[in-house]
Structure formats: structure tokens, C-alpha cells
CSV table of C-alpha atoms in Angstrom, one decimal:
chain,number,residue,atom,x,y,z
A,1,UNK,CA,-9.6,0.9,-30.6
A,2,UNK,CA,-9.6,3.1,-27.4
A,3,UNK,CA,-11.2,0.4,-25.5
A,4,UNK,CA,-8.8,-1.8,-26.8
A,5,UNK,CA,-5.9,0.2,-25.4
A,6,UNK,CA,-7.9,1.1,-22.2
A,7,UNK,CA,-8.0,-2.8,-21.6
A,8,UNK,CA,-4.6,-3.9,-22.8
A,9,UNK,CA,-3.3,-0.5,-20.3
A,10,UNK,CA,-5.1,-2.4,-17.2
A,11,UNK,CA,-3.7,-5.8,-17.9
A,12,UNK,CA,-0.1,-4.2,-17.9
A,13,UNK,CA,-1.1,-3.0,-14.1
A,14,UNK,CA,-2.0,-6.1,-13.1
A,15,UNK,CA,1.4,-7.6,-14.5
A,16,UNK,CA,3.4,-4.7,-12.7
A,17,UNK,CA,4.8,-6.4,-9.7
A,18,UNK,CA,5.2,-3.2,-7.9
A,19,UNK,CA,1.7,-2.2,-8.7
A,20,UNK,CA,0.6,-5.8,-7.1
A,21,UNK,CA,2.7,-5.1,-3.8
A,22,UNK,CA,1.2,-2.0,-3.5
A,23,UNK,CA,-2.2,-3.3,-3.9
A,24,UNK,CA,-1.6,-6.4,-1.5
A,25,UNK,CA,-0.6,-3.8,0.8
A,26,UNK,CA,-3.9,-1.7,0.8
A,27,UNK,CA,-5.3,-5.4,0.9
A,28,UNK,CA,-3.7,-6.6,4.4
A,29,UNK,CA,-3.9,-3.7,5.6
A,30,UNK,CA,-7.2,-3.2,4.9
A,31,UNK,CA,-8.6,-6.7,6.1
A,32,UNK,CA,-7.1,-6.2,9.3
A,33,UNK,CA,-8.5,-2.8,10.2
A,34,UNK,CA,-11.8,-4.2,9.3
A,35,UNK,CA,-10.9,-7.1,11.8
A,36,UNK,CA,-9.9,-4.5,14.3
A,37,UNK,CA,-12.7,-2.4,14.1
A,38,UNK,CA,-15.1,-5.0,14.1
A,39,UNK,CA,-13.5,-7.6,17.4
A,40,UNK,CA,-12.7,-4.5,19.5
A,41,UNK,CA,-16.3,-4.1,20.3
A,42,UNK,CA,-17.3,-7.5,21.3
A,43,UNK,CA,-13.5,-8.1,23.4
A,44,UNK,CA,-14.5,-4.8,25.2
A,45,UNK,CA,-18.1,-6.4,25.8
A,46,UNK,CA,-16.4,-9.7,27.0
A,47,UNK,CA,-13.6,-8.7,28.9
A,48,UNK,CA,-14.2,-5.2,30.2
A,49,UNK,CA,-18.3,-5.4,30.5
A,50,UNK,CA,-18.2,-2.1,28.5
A,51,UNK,CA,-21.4,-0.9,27.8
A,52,UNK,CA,-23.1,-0.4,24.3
A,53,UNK,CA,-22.0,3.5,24.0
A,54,UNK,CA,-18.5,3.0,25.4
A,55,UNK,CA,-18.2,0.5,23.1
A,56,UNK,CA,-19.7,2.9,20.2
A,57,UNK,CA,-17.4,5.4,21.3
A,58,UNK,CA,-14.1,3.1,21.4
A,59,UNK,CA,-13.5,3.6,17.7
A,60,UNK,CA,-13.0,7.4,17.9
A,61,UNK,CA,-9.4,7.1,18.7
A,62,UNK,CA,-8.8,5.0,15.7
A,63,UNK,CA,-10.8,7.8,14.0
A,64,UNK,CA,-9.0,10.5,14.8
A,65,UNK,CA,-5.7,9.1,14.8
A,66,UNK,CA,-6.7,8.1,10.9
A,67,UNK,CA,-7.7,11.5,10.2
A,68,UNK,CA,-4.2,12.3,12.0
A,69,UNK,CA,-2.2,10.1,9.9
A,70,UNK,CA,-3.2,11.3,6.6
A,71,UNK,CA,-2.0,14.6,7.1
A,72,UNK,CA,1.2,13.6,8.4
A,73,UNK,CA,1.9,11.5,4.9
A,74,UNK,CA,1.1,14.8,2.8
A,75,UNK,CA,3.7,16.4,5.6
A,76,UNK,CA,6.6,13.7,5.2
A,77,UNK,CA,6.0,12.4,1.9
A,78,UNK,CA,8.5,14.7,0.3
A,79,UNK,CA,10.7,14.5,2.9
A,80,UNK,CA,11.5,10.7,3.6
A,81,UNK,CA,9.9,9.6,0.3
A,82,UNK,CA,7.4,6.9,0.1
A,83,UNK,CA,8.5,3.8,0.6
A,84,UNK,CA,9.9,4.7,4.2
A,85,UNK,CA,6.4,5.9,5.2
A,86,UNK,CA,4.5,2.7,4.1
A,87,UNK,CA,7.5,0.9,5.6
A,88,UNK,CA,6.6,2.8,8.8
A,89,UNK,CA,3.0,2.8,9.0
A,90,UNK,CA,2.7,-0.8,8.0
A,91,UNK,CA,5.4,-1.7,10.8
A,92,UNK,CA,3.4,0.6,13.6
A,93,UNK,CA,-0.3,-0.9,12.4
A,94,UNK,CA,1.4,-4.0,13.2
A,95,UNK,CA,3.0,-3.6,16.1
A,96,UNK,CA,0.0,-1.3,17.7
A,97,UNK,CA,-2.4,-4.6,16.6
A,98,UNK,CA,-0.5,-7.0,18.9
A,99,UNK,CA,-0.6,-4.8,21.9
A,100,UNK,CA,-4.1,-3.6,21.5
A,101,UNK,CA,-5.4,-6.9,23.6
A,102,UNK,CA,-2.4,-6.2,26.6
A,103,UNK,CA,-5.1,-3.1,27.5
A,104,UNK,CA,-7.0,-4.1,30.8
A,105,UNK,CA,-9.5,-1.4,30.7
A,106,UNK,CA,-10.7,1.7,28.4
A,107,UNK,CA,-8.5,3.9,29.1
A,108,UNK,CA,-5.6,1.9,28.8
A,109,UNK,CA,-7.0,0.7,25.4
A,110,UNK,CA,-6.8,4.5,23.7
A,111,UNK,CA,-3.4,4.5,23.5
A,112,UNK,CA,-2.6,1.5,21.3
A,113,UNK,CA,-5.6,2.2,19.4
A,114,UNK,CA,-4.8,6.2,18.7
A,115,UNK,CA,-1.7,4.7,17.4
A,116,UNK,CA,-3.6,2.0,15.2
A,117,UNK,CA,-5.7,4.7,13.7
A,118,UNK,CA,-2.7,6.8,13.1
A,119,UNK,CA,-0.4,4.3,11.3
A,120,UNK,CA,-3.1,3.2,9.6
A,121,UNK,CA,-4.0,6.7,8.1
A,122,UNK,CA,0.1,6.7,7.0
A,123,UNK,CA,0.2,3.3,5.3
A,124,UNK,CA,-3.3,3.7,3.6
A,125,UNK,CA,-2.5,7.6,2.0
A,126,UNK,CA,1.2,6.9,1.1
A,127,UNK,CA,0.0,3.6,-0.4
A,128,UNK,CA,-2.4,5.4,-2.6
A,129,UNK,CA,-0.6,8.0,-3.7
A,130,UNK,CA,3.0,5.9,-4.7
A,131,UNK,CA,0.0,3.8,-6.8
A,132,UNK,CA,-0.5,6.9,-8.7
A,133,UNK,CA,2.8,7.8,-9.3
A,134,UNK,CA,3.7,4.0,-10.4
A,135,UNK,CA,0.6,4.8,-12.9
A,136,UNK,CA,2.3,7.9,-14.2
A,137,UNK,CA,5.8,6.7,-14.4
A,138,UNK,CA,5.6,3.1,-15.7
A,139,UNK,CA,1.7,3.0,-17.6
A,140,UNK,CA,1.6,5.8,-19.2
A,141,UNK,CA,-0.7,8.3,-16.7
A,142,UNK,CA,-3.4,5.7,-16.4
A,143,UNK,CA,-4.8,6.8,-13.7
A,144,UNK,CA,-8.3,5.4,-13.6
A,145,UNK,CA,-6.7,1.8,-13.8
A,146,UNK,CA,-4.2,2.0,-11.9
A,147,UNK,CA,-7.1,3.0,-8.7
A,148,UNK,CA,-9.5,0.9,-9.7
A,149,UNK,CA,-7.3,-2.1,-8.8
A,150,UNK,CA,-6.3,-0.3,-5.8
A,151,UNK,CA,-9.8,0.4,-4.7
A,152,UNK,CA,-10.7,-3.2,-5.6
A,153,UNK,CA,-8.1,-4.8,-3.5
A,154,UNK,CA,-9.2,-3.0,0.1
A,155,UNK,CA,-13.3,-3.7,-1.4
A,156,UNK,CA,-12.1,-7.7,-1.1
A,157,UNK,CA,-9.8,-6.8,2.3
A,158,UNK,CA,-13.1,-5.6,3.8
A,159,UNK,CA,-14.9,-8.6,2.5
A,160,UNK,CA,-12.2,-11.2,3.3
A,161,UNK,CA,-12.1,-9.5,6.9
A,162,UNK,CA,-15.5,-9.4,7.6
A,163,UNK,CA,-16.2,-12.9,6.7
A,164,UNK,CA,-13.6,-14.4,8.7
A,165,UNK,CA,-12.7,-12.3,11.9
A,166,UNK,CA,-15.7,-14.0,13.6
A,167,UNK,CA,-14.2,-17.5,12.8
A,168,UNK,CA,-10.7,-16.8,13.6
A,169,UNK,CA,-11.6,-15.3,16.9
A,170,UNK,CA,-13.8,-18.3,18.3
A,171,UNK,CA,-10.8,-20.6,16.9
A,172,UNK,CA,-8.0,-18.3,18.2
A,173,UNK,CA,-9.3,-15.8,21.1
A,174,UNK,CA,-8.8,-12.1,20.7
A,175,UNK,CA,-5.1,-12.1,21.5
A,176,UNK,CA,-3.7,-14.4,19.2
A,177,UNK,CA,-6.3,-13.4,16.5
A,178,UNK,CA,-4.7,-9.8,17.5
A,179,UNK,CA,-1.1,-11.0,17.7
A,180,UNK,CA,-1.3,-13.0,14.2
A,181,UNK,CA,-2.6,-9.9,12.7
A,182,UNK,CA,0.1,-7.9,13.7
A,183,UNK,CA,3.0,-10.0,13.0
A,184,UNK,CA,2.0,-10.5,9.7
A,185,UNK,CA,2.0,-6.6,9.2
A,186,UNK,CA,5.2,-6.3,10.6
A,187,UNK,CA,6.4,-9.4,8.4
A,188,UNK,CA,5.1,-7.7,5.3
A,189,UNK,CA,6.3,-4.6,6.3
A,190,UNK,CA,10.4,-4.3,5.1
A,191,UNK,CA,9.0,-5.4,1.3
A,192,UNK,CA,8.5,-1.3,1.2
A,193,UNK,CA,11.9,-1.0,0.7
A,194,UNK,CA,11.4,-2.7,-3.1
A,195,UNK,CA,9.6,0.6,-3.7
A,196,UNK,CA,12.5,2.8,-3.0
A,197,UNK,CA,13.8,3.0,-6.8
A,198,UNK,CA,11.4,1.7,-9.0
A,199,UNK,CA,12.6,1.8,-12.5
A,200,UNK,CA,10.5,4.4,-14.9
A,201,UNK,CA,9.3,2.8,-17.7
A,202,UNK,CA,8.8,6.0,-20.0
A,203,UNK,CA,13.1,6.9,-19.3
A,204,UNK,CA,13.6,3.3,-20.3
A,205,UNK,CA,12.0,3.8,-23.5
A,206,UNK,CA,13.8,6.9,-23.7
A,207,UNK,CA,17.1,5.8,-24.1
A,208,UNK,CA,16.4,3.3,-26.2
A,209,UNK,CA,15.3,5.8,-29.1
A,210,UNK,CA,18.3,7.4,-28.1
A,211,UNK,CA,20.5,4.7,-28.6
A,212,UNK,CA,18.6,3.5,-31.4
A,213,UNK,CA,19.0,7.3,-33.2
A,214,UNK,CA,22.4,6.9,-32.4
A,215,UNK,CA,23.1,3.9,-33.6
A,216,UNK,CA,21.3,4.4,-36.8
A,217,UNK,CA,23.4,7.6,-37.0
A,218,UNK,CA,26.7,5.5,-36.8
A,219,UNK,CA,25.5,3.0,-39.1
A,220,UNK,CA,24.9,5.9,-42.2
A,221,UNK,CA,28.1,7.7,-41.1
A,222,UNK,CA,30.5,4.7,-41.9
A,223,UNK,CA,27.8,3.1,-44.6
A,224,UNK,CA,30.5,2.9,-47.8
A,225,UNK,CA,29.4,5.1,-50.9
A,226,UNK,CA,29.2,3.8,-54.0
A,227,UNK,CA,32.5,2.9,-55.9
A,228,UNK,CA,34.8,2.8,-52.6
A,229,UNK,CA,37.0,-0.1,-52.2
């Protein structure tokens, strides 16, 4: 029977809409940082003859500025609330995509890509942890479900990306591959704001057993007695 309830718990997740939107967030998000991570080597090897260890050594602004951006959604999470930081960070890892191919040389390239590492560090944390509280409010503290799905939707992002930034960068070239990645971020980006007020499923249930005590309350007090006209 626990199984039972375990399974029937997960397929309620999968139904949630705002569970979904969260999950196609870590998704996108995801695909294109593996995209990112993985055409920024060979552009810098094309375009700016950058050596194997510069190219190595290219992704530890995106590092940092990850390790950056995590701490700065456990900062402002209680502050601006949820929603606005993945709003934010998926609007910034958009907009720091499409400018990351305007760099002409190394150094000009940190900037855009401290700033990619950064926003994505936001998007990715506060994406996580607004999954667990839709687990806590709305399924019933299934936890375990609820980051499964999330941890299966950036396993198939990494996939997706890996398999196809290759092909969409000899069909495109690195700017528009860049470019198309971005806007789509940036497109995605203002569906945060359905996550602003997201209905609790356990106060729903709530007040209806109130309403239903109440109501079964009103229906005794004016039930007629026995021999009453």
C-alpha cells in the first residue's frame, strides 16, 4: 500500500503544472549551460587561436560566478521571494548568452561569462528550492519525488545539449547558436511570475472541512425534531 501511495504521490507531481514549469526551467536552463560550456572552447580555438590551457582555463569565470550565484539566492530569497529571482537569473543567463560571442579576445570574454555563471547559479538554486516548497505545500512533503523529477529534467537538458550543440553550431555558427539560446531564455523568462502565488493545496483542503463542519453544523441545528409541524 505504501508503494502504492509513493507512486500515485509522483504522478500527482507530474500533473502539477507549476511543478512542470519549474522542471522545464532547470531543463532549458540546463541544456544551454551544457551548450555553453561545451562551444566556448572550440569558438575560443577558432576565432581567438586560444591555446589548450586558456581554453581549460576559460570556464573558471562561469565557475566562480556559479559558486557566486548560489549564495546570493540563499541571500535574497527571503527578501524578493522566488519567483523574482528565477525571473532574474533566467532573464540575465539569457541575455549574458547572446553577448558572450560580441567578445573579441579573452579578456573581453570574462565579463559576459562571470555574469553567465552567476545568473546561472541564481536560476538553478532558486529553481530548486521553490520545487521543494511546491512539494511541501501542494503534495503533501514529498520530497524525494518532487527532486527526482527535478534532477531528471537537467540529467535529459545535459543529454539533449550535448547531443545537439555540435549540430546546431555547424548549421548556425557560434553567434546565432549563442543568440537563439539566449532569446529563448529571456522568452521563457517572465512565466516566473506564475510562481508568485501559487495556491496551497493543504489550506484548500482546509477550508473545505471547515465549511463542510460548518455546514453539517447548520444542517443538525435547523434539522426539525420529531412531532414539530
Amino acid at each position: 500500500m505504501e508503494e502504492k501511495a509513493d507512486d500515485y504521490s509522483s504522478l500527482n507531481l507530474l500533473k502539477d503544472p507549476y511543478v512542470l514549469l519549474a522542471a522545464a526551467f532547470l531543463f532549458v536552463g540546463t541544456a544551454a549551460s551544457v551548450m555553453v560550456g561545451g562551444m566556448v572552447p572550440v569558438w575560443m580555438m577558432m576565432s581567438m587561436n586560444a591555446s589548450a590551457w586558456q581554453q581549460g582555463v576559460s570556464a573558471l569565470p562561469a565557475a566562480g560566478g556559479f559558486i557566486i550565484g548560489t549564495f546570493l539566492s540563499s541571500m535574497l530569497v527571503g527578501r524578493t521571494g522566488r519567483w523574482l529571482l528565477i525571473l532574474v537569473g533566467i532573464l540575465g543567463l539569457g541575455v549574458s548568452m547572446a553577448i558572450i560571442p560580441l567578445a573579441r579576445n579573452i579578456p573581453e570574454l570574462i565579463t559576459p561569462y562571470l555574469a553567465f555563471g552567476i545568473f546561472s547559479g541564481l536560476a538553478e538554486t532558486t529553481v530548486l528550492t521553490e520545487i521543494g516548497e511546491l512539494a511541501d505545500t501542494r503534495h503533501g512533503s514529498k520530497y524525494g519525488s518532487a527532486f527526482a523529477i527535478s534532477e531528471s529534467a537537467m540529467c535529459i537538458g545535459i543529454t539533449i545539449g550535448l547531443a545537439v550543440s555540435g549540430v546546431l553550431m555547424d548549421a548556425l555558427g557560434f553567434f546565432w547558436m549563442m543568440l537563439g539560446l539566449g532569446l529563448l531564455n529571456v522568452l521563457l523568462s517572465p512565466a516566473a511570475i506564475l510562481l508568485r502565488n501559487v495556491p496551497s493545496t493543504e489550506k484548500m483542503d482546509k477550508l473545505t472541512i471547515v465549511y463542510k463542519e460548518e455546514n453539517q453544523l447548520k444542517t443538525q441545528f435547523y434539522k426539525p425534531q420529531p412531532g414539530e409541524d
